[in-house]
Amino acid sequence: MKREGSPWTGLWAVVLKELADHLGSARMQLLEGLIFLTAFGATYTAVRQLKATVAEDPFVYLKLFTTSQEPLPSFVAFLGFFLPLAAIALGFDSINGEHNRRTLSRVLAQPIYRDALLVGKFLAGMFTLGISLLALWLLVTGMGLLVLGVVPSGEEVGRGLLFLLTSWAYAGIWLALAMAFSVVFRQPATSALAAMAVWLFFAVFYDIVVQVIAQAVRPVYGFNPLEQLAQARVSLYLSRLSPNTLFAEIVLALLNPEVRALGPVFITQLEGAVLGTPLPVGQSLLLAWPQFTGMLAALLLLFAGTYVLFQRQEVRA
């Protein structure tokens, strides 16, 4: 049957309704609690370490995000666990929840196409994650300013905003994955477990799998630097298929201005470089650009796959 009108009719009605549901739900209250604990823990950890070096470090504001002290991890490490879990919590029942409540066919009986429904739910989840991330970033920045008494430079603020954008895209990957499973499985518990299993695989087991494959593909016999380099490159290429690795490398380049390369580097490639000299924010962004575009590509592919599956799915109860 030929469509009539725009497929995006009713998009913002869906976005606003879903956003209101997210912000007023018990999940958001749990997220707010985690946000406060994360900000407090990260700031407390960083401040204890940085008080002695405030006058010496030109990028003390960025150290708020990366400094850790046993037993507490850094703010970046907190985000590595917090963002996938928050995104999965927001998206695992976005479609199958409508099926189980028998409301999907009622919604689509209105002048709203499936396109607007799916995109609206995704945008509402992204806006909720964006609000949570912005609140978290402002809390850490504000508490750091109050305790350390150091005003960040314009370059540090720029790097912090790029880090915020990167974290948002990283969370979007897990949101798109959770929504894909919510389309595939009819039970919310099954889709939540499937999304958690993928997250655990990349967080715990993927590095082990990569090492095993790299040793099988490029074995090293004795002390051979060229074979070791080839194995390291295979391991690096495979590990960059994981969103966790892409996120970690982008964060490393953005929050550590002294970083000049991501991966193995020959001595000859460092000829003329002044080691220890920080890069401008534009050069750091260029360094991390392939990883950033890789994360965006993963996000778009996951959402496109979800879109195709949802378009072909029977929605009648």
Short mmCIF file of C-alpha atoms in Angstrom, two decimals:
data_model
loop_
_atom_site.label_atom_id
_atom_site.label_comp_id
_atom_site.label_asym_id
_atom_site.label_seq_id
_atom_site.Cartn_x
_atom_site.Cartn_y
_atom_site.Cartn_z
CA MET A 1 0.00 0.00 0.00
CA LYS A 2 1.35 3.42 -0.94
CA ARG A 3 2.12 5.74 1.91
CA GLU A 4 0.23 8.97 2.32
CA GLY A 5 1.89 11.98 3.89
CA SER A 6 5.27 12.22 5.54
CA PRO A 7 6.60 9.15 7.41
CA TRP A 8 7.79 11.54 10.12
CA THR A 9 4.30 12.78 11.00
CA GLY A 10 3.93 12.56 14.76
CA LEU A 11 7.68 12.11 15.33
CA TRP A 12 7.99 14.84 17.96
CA ALA A 13 4.79 13.73 19.68
CA VAL A 14 6.43 10.31 20.17
CA VAL A 15 9.71 11.90 21.29
CA LEU A 16 8.05 14.13 23.88
CA LYS A 17 5.82 11.32 25.18
CA GLU A 18 8.73 8.88 25.51
CA LEU A 19 10.99 11.54 27.02
CA ALA A 20 8.34 12.34 29.62
CA ASP A 21 8.00 8.62 30.39
CA HIS A 22 11.78 8.23 30.78
CA LEU A 23 12.21 11.31 32.97
CA GLY A 24 9.31 10.38 35.22
CA SER A 25 10.13 6.69 35.57
CA ALA A 26 11.82 4.82 38.41
CA ARG A 27 14.72 4.12 36.03
CA MET A 28 15.50 7.84 35.92
CA GLN A 29 15.52 8.04 39.70
CA LEU A 30 18.02 5.18 39.77
CA LEU A 31 20.09 6.93 37.09
CA GLU A 32 20.05 10.14 39.13
CA GLY A 33 21.34 8.24 42.14
CA LEU A 34 24.10 6.66 40.05
CA ILE A 35 24.95 10.05 38.54
CA PHE A 36 25.40 11.63 41.97
CA LEU A 37 27.46 8.70 43.31
CA THR A 38 29.61 8.64 40.16
CA ALA A 39 30.26 12.39 40.24
CA PHE A 40 31.04 12.38 43.96
CA GLY A 41 33.29 9.32 43.75
CA ALA A 42 35.20 10.55 40.69
CA THR A 43 35.70 14.05 42.07
CA TYR A 44 36.78 12.80 45.49
CA THR A 45 39.30 10.45 43.88
CA ALA A 46 40.72 13.07 41.53
CA VAL A 47 40.91 15.88 44.07
CA ARG A 48 42.85 13.80 46.58
CA GLN A 49 45.44 13.08 43.91
CA LEU A 50 45.56 16.52 42.32
CA LYS A 51 45.80 18.81 45.34
CA ALA A 52 49.56 18.41 45.44
CA THR A 53 50.10 19.08 41.72
CA VAL A 54 47.65 21.88 40.91
CA ALA A 55 50.38 24.47 40.42
CA GLU A 56 52.52 22.15 38.24
CA ASP A 57 50.02 20.60 35.83
CA PRO A 58 48.79 22.84 32.96
CA PHE A 59 45.83 20.47 32.31
CA VAL A 60 44.61 19.88 35.84
CA TYR A 61 40.96 20.21 34.75
CA LEU A 62 41.34 17.25 32.36
CA LYS A 63 42.95 15.22 35.13
CA LEU A 64 39.61 15.36 36.96
CA PHE A 65 38.34 12.85 34.40
CA THR A 66 41.31 10.48 34.23
CA THR A 67 42.87 10.39 37.71
CA SER A 68 42.20 7.32 39.84
CA GLN A 69 43.27 6.15 43.28
CA GLU A 70 42.82 2.71 44.78
CA PRO A 71 40.20 1.45 45.40
CA LEU A 72 38.17 4.02 43.40
CA PRO A 73 38.46 4.15 39.58
CA SER A 74 38.62 7.32 37.48
CA PHE A 75 35.62 9.17 36.07
CA VAL A 76 36.30 7.69 32.61
CA ALA A 77 36.33 4.17 34.07
CA PHE A 78 33.03 4.93 35.84
CA LEU A 79 31.53 5.95 32.50
CA GLY A 80 32.79 2.78 30.83
CA PHE A 81 30.47 0.78 33.12
CA PHE A 82 27.71 3.34 33.64
CA LEU A 83 26.86 4.29 30.05
CA PRO A 84 26.22 0.80 28.57
CA LEU A 85 24.08 -0.19 31.55
CA ALA A 86 22.08 3.05 31.45
CA ALA A 87 21.53 2.77 27.68
CA ILE A 88 20.45 -0.88 27.91
CA ALA A 89 18.07 0.00 30.77
CA LEU A 90 16.42 2.64 28.59
CA GLY A 91 16.06 0.57 25.43
CA PHE A 92 15.64 -3.12 26.24
CA ASP A 93 11.79 -2.99 26.34
CA SER A 94 11.15 -0.11 23.97
CA ILE A 95 9.34 -2.24 21.35
CA ASN A 96 8.50 -5.58 22.98
CA GLY A 97 7.06 -3.67 25.96
CA GLU A 98 4.51 -2.15 23.57
CA HIS A 99 3.75 -5.64 22.24
CA ASN A 100 3.17 -7.07 25.72
CA ARG A 101 0.96 -4.16 26.76
CA ARG A 102 -0.90 -4.55 23.43
CA THR A 103 -0.48 -0.85 22.74
CA LEU A 104 1.64 -1.04 19.57
CA SER A 105 -1.25 -1.66 17.19
CA ARG A 106 -3.24 1.12 18.88
CA VAL A 107 -0.41 3.61 18.43
CA LEU A 108 0.08 2.64 14.79
CA ALA A 109 -3.66 2.93 14.20
CA GLN A 110 -3.11 6.67 14.68
CA PRO A 111 -1.61 8.75 11.84
CA ILE A 112 1.89 7.68 12.93
CA TYR A 113 4.09 5.47 10.76
CA ARG A 114 6.50 2.92 12.17
CA ASP A 115 9.36 5.16 11.06
CA ALA A 116 8.28 7.96 13.37
CA LEU A 117 7.63 5.55 16.24
CA LEU A 118 11.05 3.87 16.11
CA VAL A 119 13.02 7.06 15.48
CA GLY A 120 11.02 8.87 18.17
CA LYS A 121 11.80 6.19 20.76
CA PHE A 122 15.49 6.26 19.81
CA LEU A 123 15.71 10.07 19.97
CA ALA A 124 13.92 10.10 23.34
CA GLY A 125 16.46 7.60 24.70
CA MET A 126 19.34 9.65 23.28
CA PHE A 127 17.98 12.87 24.80
CA THR A 128 17.60 11.16 28.18
CA LEU A 129 21.18 9.91 28.01
CA GLY A 130 22.33 13.35 26.90
CA ILE A 131 20.62 15.02 29.87
CA SER A 132 22.16 12.47 32.26
CA LEU A 133 25.64 12.92 30.76
CA LEU A 134 25.41 16.71 30.80
CA ALA A 135 24.31 16.66 34.45
CA LEU A 136 27.16 14.31 35.32
CA TRP A 137 29.74 16.41 33.45
CA LEU A 138 28.53 19.64 35.07
CA LEU A 139 28.54 18.05 38.54
CA VAL A 140 32.13 16.84 38.19
CA THR A 141 33.27 20.15 36.69
CA GLY A 142 31.49 22.23 39.32
CA MET A 143 32.72 20.19 42.27
CA GLY A 144 36.24 20.19 40.85
CA LEU A 145 36.16 23.98 40.47
CA LEU A 146 34.90 24.46 44.02
CA VAL A 147 37.48 22.18 45.59
CA LEU A 148 40.53 22.91 43.43
CA GLY A 149 39.78 26.56 42.75
CA VAL A 150 41.28 26.36 39.23
CA VAL A 151 39.43 27.83 36.24
CA PRO A 152 39.76 25.61 33.11
CA SER A 153 41.23 27.11 29.95
CA GLY A 154 39.26 27.35 26.70
CA GLU A 155 41.14 24.37 25.24
CA GLU A 156 40.36 22.25 28.30
CA VAL A 157 36.65 23.13 28.03
CA GLY A 158 36.75 22.25 24.31
CA ARG A 159 38.34 18.89 25.04
CA GLY A 160 35.77 18.30 27.78
CA LEU A 161 32.89 19.02 25.38
CA LEU A 162 34.35 16.70 22.74
CA PHE A 163 34.67 14.03 25.43
CA LEU A 164 31.01 14.60 26.33
CA LEU A 165 29.99 14.19 22.66
CA THR A 166 32.07 11.00 22.39
CA SER A 167 30.44 9.55 25.50
CA TRP A 168 27.02 10.34 24.06
CA ALA A 169 27.81 8.51 20.80
CA TYR A 170 29.20 5.55 22.78
CA ALA A 171 25.98 5.35 24.82
CA GLY A 172 23.99 5.53 21.57
CA ILE A 173 25.61 2.30 20.35
CA TRP A 174 24.33 0.39 23.40
CA LEU A 175 20.92 2.04 23.14
CA ALA A 176 20.63 0.97 19.48
CA LEU A 177 21.74 -2.56 20.43
CA ALA A 178 19.15 -2.79 23.22
CA MET A 179 16.43 -1.57 20.84
CA ALA A 180 17.51 -4.13 18.22
CA PHE A 181 17.04 -6.94 20.75
CA SER A 182 13.71 -5.45 21.83
CA VAL A 183 12.57 -5.84 18.21
CA VAL A 184 13.95 -9.38 17.84
CA PHE A 185 12.68 -10.83 21.14
CA ARG A 186 9.13 -10.56 22.43
CA GLN A 187 10.08 -10.91 26.12
CA PRO A 188 11.78 -7.87 27.74
CA ALA A 189 13.77 -10.11 30.09
CA THR A 190 15.25 -11.98 27.11
CA SER A 191 16.22 -8.80 25.29
CA ALA A 192 17.79 -7.36 28.46
CA LEU A 193 19.82 -10.54 29.03
CA ALA A 194 20.95 -10.61 25.39
CA ALA A 195 22.12 -6.99 25.52
CA MET A 196 23.90 -7.60 28.84
CA ALA A 197 25.57 -10.70 27.38
CA VAL A 198 26.97 -8.68 24.46
CA TRP A 199 28.21 -5.99 26.85
CA LEU A 200 29.89 -8.59 29.08
CA PHE A 201 31.49 -10.25 26.05
CA PHE A 202 33.11 -7.00 24.92
CA ALA A 203 33.98 -5.89 28.47
CA VAL A 204 35.49 -9.16 29.75
CA PHE A 205 36.08 -11.79 27.08
CA TYR A 206 36.80 -9.92 23.85
CA ASP A 207 40.42 -9.07 24.69
CA ILE A 208 41.10 -12.74 25.44
CA VAL A 209 39.55 -13.80 22.12
CA VAL A 210 41.59 -11.17 20.28
CA GLN A 211 44.86 -12.39 21.84
CA VAL A 212 44.10 -16.00 20.92
CA ILE A 213 43.26 -15.11 17.30
CA ALA A 214 46.32 -12.85 16.95
CA GLN A 215 48.64 -15.59 18.26
CA ALA A 216 47.09 -18.09 15.85
CA VAL A 217 47.23 -15.79 12.81
CA ARG A 218 50.64 -14.21 13.50
CA PRO A 219 52.67 -16.58 15.73
CA VAL A 220 55.97 -15.34 17.15
CA TYR A 221 58.95 -17.71 17.10
CA GLY A 222 61.70 -16.67 19.52
CA PHE A 223 62.65 -12.99 19.77
CA ASN A 224 61.68 -11.60 16.38
CA PRO A 225 60.69 -7.89 16.52
CA LEU A 226 59.00 -7.95 13.11
CA GLU A 227 56.82 -10.93 14.05
CA GLN A 228 55.96 -9.29 17.38
CA LEU A 229 55.01 -6.09 15.56
CA ALA A 230 52.84 -8.01 13.09
CA GLN A 231 51.06 -9.78 15.96
CA ALA A 232 50.54 -6.50 17.80
CA ARG A 233 49.01 -4.95 14.66
CA VAL A 234 46.61 -7.86 14.16
CA SER A 235 45.62 -7.64 17.81
CA LEU A 236 45.08 -3.87 17.50
CA TYR A 237 42.99 -4.15 14.32
CA LEU A 238 40.75 -6.82 15.87
CA SER A 239 40.37 -4.97 19.16
CA ARG A 240 39.16 -1.89 17.26
CA LEU A 241 36.07 -3.85 16.25
CA SER A 242 34.95 -3.37 19.86
CA PRO A 243 33.17 -0.11 20.78
CA ASN A 244 34.94 -0.22 24.15
CA THR A 245 38.35 0.02 22.44
CA LEU A 246 37.22 2.83 20.16
CA PHE A 247 35.83 4.77 23.13
CA ALA A 248 39.01 4.21 25.18
CA GLU A 249 41.29 5.39 22.35
CA ILE A 250 39.24 8.53 21.70
CA VAL A 251 39.24 9.39 25.40
CA LEU A 252 42.99 8.78 25.57
CA ALA A 253 43.62 11.19 22.69
CA LEU A 254 41.22 13.89 23.88
CA LEU A 255 41.96 13.94 27.61
CA ASN A 256 45.73 13.43 27.37
CA PRO A 257 47.17 16.19 25.11
CA GLU A 258 50.64 14.60 25.28
CA VAL A 259 49.43 11.51 23.36
CA ARG A 260 50.71 11.68 19.77
CA ALA A 261 49.85 8.24 18.39
CA LEU A 262 47.39 5.41 18.97
CA GLY A 263 49.14 2.11 18.30
CA PRO A 264 52.71 0.99 17.56
CA VAL A 265 55.09 3.75 16.40
CA PHE A 266 58.62 3.46 14.95
CA ILE A 267 61.40 5.65 16.28
CA THR A 268 61.84 7.11 12.80
CA GLN A 269 58.23 8.32 12.84
CA LEU A 270 59.01 10.41 15.94
CA GLU A 271 61.84 12.27 14.20
CA GLY A 272 61.44 16.00 14.77
CA ALA A 273 58.70 15.58 17.41
CA VAL A 274 59.22 17.20 20.81
CA LEU A 275 58.16 14.47 23.22
CA GLY A 276 56.02 15.61 26.14
CA THR A 277 54.78 18.71 24.29
CA PRO A 278 50.96 18.81 24.27
CA LEU A 279 49.11 18.74 20.97
CA PRO A 280 46.51 21.40 20.07
CA VAL A 281 42.93 20.21 20.43
CA GLY A 282 42.49 20.12 16.63
CA GLN A 283 45.44 17.74 16.22
CA SER A 284 44.14 15.49 19.01
CA LEU A 285 40.75 15.43 17.29
CA LEU A 286 42.39 14.44 13.99
CA LEU A 287 44.25 11.67 15.83
CA ALA A 288 41.00 10.23 17.19
CA TRP A 289 38.87 10.95 14.10
CA PRO A 290 39.01 7.41 12.60
CA GLN A 291 37.88 5.90 15.90
CA PHE A 292 35.10 8.50 16.23
CA THR A 293 33.78 7.84 12.73
CA GLY A 294 33.98 4.09 13.48
CA MET A 295 31.75 4.57 16.51
CA LEU A 296 29.26 6.61 14.47
CA ALA A 297 29.28 3.93 11.76
CA ALA A 298 28.54 1.22 14.35
CA LEU A 299 25.69 3.31 15.74
CA LEU A 300 24.17 3.90 12.29
CA LEU A 301 24.52 0.24 11.26
CA LEU A 302 22.84 -0.99 14.44
CA PHE A 303 19.99 1.47 14.09
CA ALA A 304 19.57 0.72 10.36
CA GLY A 305 19.37 -3.02 11.13
CA THR A 306 16.79 -2.35 13.84
CA TYR A 307 14.81 -0.18 11.42
CA VAL A 308 14.73 -2.90 8.74
CA LEU A 309 13.70 -5.60 11.25
CA PHE A 310 10.94 -3.43 12.67
CA GLN A 311 9.60 -2.54 9.22
CA ARG A 312 9.25 -6.24 8.36
CA GLN A 313 7.76 -7.30 11.69
CA GLU A 314 4.12 -8.25 12.22
CA VAL A 315 2.74 -5.74 14.72
CA ARG A 316 -0.79 -7.07 15.12
CA ALA A 317 -1.31 -8.81 18.47
#
